[in-house]
PDB file of C-alpha atoms in Angstrom:
ATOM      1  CA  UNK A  13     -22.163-103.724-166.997  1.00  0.00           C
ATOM      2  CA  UNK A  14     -21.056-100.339-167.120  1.00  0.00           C
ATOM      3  CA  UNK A  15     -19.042 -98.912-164.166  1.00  0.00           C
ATOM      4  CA  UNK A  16     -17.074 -96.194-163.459  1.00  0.00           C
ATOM      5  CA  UNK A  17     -13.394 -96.568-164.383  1.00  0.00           C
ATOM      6  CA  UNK A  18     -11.093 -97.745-161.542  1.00  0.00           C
ATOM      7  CA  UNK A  19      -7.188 -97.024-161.014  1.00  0.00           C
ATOM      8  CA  UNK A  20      -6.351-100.884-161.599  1.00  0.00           C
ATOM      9  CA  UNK A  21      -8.592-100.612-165.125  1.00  0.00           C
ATOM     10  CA  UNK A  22      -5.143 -97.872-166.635  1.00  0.00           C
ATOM     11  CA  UNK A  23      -3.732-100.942-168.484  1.00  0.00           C
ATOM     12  CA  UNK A  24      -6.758-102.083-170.188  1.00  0.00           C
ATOM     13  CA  UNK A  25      -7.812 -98.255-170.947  1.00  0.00           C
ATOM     14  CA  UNK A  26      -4.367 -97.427-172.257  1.00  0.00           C
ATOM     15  CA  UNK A  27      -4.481-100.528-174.523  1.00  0.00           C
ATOM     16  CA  UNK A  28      -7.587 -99.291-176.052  1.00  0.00           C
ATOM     17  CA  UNK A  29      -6.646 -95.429-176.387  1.00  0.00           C
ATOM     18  CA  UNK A  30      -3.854 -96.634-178.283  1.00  0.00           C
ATOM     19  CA  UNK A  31      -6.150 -97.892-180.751  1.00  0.00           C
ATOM     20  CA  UNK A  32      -7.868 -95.032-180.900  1.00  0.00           C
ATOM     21  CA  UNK A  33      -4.300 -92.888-181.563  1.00  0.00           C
ATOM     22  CA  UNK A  34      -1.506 -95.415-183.165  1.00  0.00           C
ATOM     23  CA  UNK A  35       0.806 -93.029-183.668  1.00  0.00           C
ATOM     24  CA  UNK A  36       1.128 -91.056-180.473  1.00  0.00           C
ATOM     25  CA  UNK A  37       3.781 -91.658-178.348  1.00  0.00           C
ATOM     26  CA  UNK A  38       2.244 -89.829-175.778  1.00  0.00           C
ATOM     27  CA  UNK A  39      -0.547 -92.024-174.428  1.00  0.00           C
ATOM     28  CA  UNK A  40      -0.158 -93.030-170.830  1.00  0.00           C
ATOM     29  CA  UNK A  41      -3.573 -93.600-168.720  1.00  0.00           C
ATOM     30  CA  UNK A  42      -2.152 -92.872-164.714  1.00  0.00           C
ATOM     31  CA  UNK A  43      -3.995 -94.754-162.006  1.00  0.00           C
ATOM     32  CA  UNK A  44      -3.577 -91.633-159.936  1.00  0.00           C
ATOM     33  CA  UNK A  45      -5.229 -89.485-162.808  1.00  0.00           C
ATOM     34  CA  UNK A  46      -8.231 -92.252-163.412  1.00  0.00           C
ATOM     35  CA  UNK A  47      -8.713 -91.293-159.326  1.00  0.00           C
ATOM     36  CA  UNK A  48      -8.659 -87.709-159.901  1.00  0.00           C
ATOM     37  CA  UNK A  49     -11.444 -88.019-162.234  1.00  0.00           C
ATOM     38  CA  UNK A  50     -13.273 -90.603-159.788  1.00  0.00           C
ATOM     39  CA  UNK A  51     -13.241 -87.113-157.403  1.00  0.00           C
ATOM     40  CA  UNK A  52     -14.123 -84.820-159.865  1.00  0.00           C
ATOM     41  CA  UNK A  53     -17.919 -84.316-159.844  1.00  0.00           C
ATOM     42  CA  UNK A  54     -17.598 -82.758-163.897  1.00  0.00           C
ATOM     43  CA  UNK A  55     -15.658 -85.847-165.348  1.00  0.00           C
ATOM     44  CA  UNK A  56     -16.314 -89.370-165.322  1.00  0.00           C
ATOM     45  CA  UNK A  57     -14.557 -91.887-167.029  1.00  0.00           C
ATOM     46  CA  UNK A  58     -16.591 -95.247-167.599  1.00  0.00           C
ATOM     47  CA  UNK A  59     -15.818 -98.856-168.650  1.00  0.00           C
ATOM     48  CA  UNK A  60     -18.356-100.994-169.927  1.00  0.00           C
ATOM     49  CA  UNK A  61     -17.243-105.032-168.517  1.00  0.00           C
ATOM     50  CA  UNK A  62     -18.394-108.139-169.227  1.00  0.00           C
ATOM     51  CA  UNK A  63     -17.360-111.432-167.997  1.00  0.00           C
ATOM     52  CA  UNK A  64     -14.223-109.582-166.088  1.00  0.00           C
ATOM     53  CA  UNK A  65     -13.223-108.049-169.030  1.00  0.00           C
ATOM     54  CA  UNK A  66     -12.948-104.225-170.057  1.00  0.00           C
ATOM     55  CA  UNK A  67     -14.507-104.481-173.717  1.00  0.00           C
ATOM     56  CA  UNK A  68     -15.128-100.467-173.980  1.00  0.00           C
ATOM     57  CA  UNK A  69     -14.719 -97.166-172.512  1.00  0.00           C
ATOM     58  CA  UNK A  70     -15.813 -93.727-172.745  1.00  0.00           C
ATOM     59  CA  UNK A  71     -14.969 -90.132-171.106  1.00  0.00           C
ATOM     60  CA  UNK A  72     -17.275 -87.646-170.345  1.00  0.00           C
ATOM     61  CA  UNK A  73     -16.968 -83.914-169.188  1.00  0.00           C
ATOM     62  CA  UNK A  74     -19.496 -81.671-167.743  1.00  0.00           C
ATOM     63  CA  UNK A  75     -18.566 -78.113-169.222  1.00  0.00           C
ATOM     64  CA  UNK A  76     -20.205 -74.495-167.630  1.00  0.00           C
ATOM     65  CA  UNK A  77     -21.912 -72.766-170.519  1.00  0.00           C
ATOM     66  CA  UNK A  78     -22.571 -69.119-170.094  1.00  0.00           C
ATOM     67  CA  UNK A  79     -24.878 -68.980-172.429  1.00  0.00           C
ATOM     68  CA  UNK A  80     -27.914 -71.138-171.051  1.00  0.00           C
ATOM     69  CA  UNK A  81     -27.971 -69.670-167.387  1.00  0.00           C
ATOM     70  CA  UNK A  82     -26.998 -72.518-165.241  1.00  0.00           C
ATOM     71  CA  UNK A  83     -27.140 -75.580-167.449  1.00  0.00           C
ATOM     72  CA  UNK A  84     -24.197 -77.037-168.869  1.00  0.00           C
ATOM     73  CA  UNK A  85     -23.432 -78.962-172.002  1.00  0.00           C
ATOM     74  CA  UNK A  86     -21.802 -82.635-172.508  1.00  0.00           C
ATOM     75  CA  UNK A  87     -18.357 -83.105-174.137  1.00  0.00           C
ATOM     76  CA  UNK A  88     -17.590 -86.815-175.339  1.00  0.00           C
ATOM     77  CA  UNK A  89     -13.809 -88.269-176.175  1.00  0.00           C
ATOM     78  CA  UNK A  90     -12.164 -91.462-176.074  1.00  0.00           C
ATOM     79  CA  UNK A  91     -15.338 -93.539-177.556  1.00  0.00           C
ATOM     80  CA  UNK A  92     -13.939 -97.109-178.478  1.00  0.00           C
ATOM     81  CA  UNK A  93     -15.334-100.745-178.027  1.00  0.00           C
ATOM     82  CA  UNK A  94     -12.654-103.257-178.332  1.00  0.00           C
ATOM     83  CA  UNK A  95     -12.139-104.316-181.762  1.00  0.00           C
ATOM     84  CA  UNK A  96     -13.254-107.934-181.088  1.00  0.00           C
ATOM     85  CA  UNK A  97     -16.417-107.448-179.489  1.00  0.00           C
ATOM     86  CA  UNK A  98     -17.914-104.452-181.488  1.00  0.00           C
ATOM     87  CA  UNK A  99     -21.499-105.159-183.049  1.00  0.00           C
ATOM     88  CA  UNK A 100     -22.420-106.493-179.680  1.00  0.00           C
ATOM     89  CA  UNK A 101     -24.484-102.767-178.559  1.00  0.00           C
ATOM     90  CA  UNK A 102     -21.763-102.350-176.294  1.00  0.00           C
ATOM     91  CA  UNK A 103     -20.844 -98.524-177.743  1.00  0.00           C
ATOM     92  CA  UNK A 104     -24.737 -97.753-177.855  1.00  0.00           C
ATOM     93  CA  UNK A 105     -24.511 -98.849-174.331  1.00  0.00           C
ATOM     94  CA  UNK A 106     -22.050 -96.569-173.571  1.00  0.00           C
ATOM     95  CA  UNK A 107     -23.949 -93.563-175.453  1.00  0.00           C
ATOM     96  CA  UNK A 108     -27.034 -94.034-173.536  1.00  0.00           C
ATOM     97  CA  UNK A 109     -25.490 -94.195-170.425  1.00  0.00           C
ATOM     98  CA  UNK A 110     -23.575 -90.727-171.012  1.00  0.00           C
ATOM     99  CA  UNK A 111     -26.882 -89.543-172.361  1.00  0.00           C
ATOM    100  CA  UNK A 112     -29.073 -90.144-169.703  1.00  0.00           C
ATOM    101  CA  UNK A 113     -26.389 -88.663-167.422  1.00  0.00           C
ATOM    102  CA  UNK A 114     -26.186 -85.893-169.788  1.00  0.00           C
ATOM    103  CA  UNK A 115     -30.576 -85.729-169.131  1.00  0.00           C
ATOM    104  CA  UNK A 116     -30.491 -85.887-165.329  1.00  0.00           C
ATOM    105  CA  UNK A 117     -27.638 -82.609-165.452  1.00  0.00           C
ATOM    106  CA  UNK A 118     -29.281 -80.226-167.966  1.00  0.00           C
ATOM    107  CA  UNK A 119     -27.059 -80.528-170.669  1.00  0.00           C
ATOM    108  CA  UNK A 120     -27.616 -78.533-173.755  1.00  0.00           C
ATOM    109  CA  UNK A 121     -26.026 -80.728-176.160  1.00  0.00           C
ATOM    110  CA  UNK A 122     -23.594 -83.238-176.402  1.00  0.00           C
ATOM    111  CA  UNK A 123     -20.677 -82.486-178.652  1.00  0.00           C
ATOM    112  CA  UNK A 124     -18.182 -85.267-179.654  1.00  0.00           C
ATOM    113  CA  UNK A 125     -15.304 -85.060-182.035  1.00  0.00           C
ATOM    114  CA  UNK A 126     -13.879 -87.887-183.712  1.00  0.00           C
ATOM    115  CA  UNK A 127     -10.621 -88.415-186.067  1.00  0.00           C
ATOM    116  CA  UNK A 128     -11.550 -88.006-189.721  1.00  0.00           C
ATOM    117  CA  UNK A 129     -10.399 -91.561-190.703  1.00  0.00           C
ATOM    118  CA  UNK A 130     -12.568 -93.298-188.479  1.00  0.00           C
ATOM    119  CA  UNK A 131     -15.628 -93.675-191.188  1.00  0.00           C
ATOM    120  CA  UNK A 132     -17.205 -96.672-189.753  1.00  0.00           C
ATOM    121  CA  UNK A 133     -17.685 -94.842-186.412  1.00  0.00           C
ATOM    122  CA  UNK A 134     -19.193 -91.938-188.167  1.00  0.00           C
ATOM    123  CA  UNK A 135     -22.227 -94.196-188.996  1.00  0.00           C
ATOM    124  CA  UNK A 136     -22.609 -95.676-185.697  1.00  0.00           C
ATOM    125  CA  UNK A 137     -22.571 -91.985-183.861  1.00  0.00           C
ATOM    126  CA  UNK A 138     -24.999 -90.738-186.834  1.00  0.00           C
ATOM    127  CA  UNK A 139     -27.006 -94.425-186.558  1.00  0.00           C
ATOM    128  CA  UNK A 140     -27.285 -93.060-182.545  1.00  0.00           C
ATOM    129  CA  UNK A 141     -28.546 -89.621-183.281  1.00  0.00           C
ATOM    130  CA  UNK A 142     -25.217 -87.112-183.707  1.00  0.00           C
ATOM    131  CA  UNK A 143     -25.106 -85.176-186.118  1.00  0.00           C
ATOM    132  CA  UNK A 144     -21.599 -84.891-188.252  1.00  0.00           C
ATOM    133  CA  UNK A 145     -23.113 -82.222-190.362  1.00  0.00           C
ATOM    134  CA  UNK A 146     -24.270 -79.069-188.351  1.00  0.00           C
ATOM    135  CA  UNK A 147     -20.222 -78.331-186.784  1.00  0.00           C
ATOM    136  CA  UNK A 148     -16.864 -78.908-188.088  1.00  0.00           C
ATOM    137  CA  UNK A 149     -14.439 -79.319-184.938  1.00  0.00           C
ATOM    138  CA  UNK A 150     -10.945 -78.116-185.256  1.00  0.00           C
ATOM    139  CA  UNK A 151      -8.370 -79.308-182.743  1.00  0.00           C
ATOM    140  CA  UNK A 152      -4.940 -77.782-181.927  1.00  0.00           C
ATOM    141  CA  UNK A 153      -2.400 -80.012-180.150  1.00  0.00           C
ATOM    142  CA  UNK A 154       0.159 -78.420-177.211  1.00  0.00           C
ATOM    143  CA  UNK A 155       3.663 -79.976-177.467  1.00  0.00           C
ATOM    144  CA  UNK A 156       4.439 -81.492-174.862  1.00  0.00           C
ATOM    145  CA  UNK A 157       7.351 -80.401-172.722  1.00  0.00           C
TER     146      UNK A 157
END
């Protein structure tokens, strides 16, 4: 089932993300921030759970684009399906969901970035329609303070 994430789901989250990025120091999921985004009507954060466990999340923001009058487009981050239970259609799950959301609000596109190294999850996003060929993303990263 998915569901959107609660504030007693920042363990299981932060376990994952930490998957996702091994070597930052830096990754702490806040049950007061999970509740910010449960307010925001632009960002939803969603779990996917199955048999009382969190097996995969994903994070979605609603962006204003100025250049498609009052439609906006879809950014994806923080894809990831629990190690032990991917091959189950638990990410393509996830994808649809986001996408249909994505549908109902008039998004333009989706765009999702994803690290370099992580080749097999190239071929499941391209296997689901994105395309890793018509963008290159660049990211900078803020120091934190």
């Amino acid at each position: 089932m998915i569901r959107e994430a609660e504030p007693k789901d920042s363990n299981v989250i932060e376990n994952l993300y930490k998957k996702l990025a091994p070597h930052s120091k830096n990754i702490k999921v806040l049950p007061e921030r999970i509740e910010q985004i449960r307010n925001d009507s632009n960002n939803f954060l969603f779990v996917y759970e199955e048999d009382c466990k969190v097996k995969g999340s994903i994070f979605m923001t609603f962006c204003l684009d100025p250049g498609y009058q009052f439609r906006p487009y879809t950014v994806l981050e923080y894809v990831i399906v629990n190690e032990d239970f991917r091959g189950n259609g638990i990410g393509e799950k996830l994808l649809k969901h986001v996408e249909q959301l994505s549908i109902a609000r008039g998004s333009t596109r989706i765009i999702l970035l994803s690290s370099t190294t992580r080749i097999e999850a190239h071929k499941f996003f391209a296997k689901n329609g994105y395309n890793g060929t018509i963008s290159k993303g660049f990211k900078k990263y803020i120091p934190i303070h």
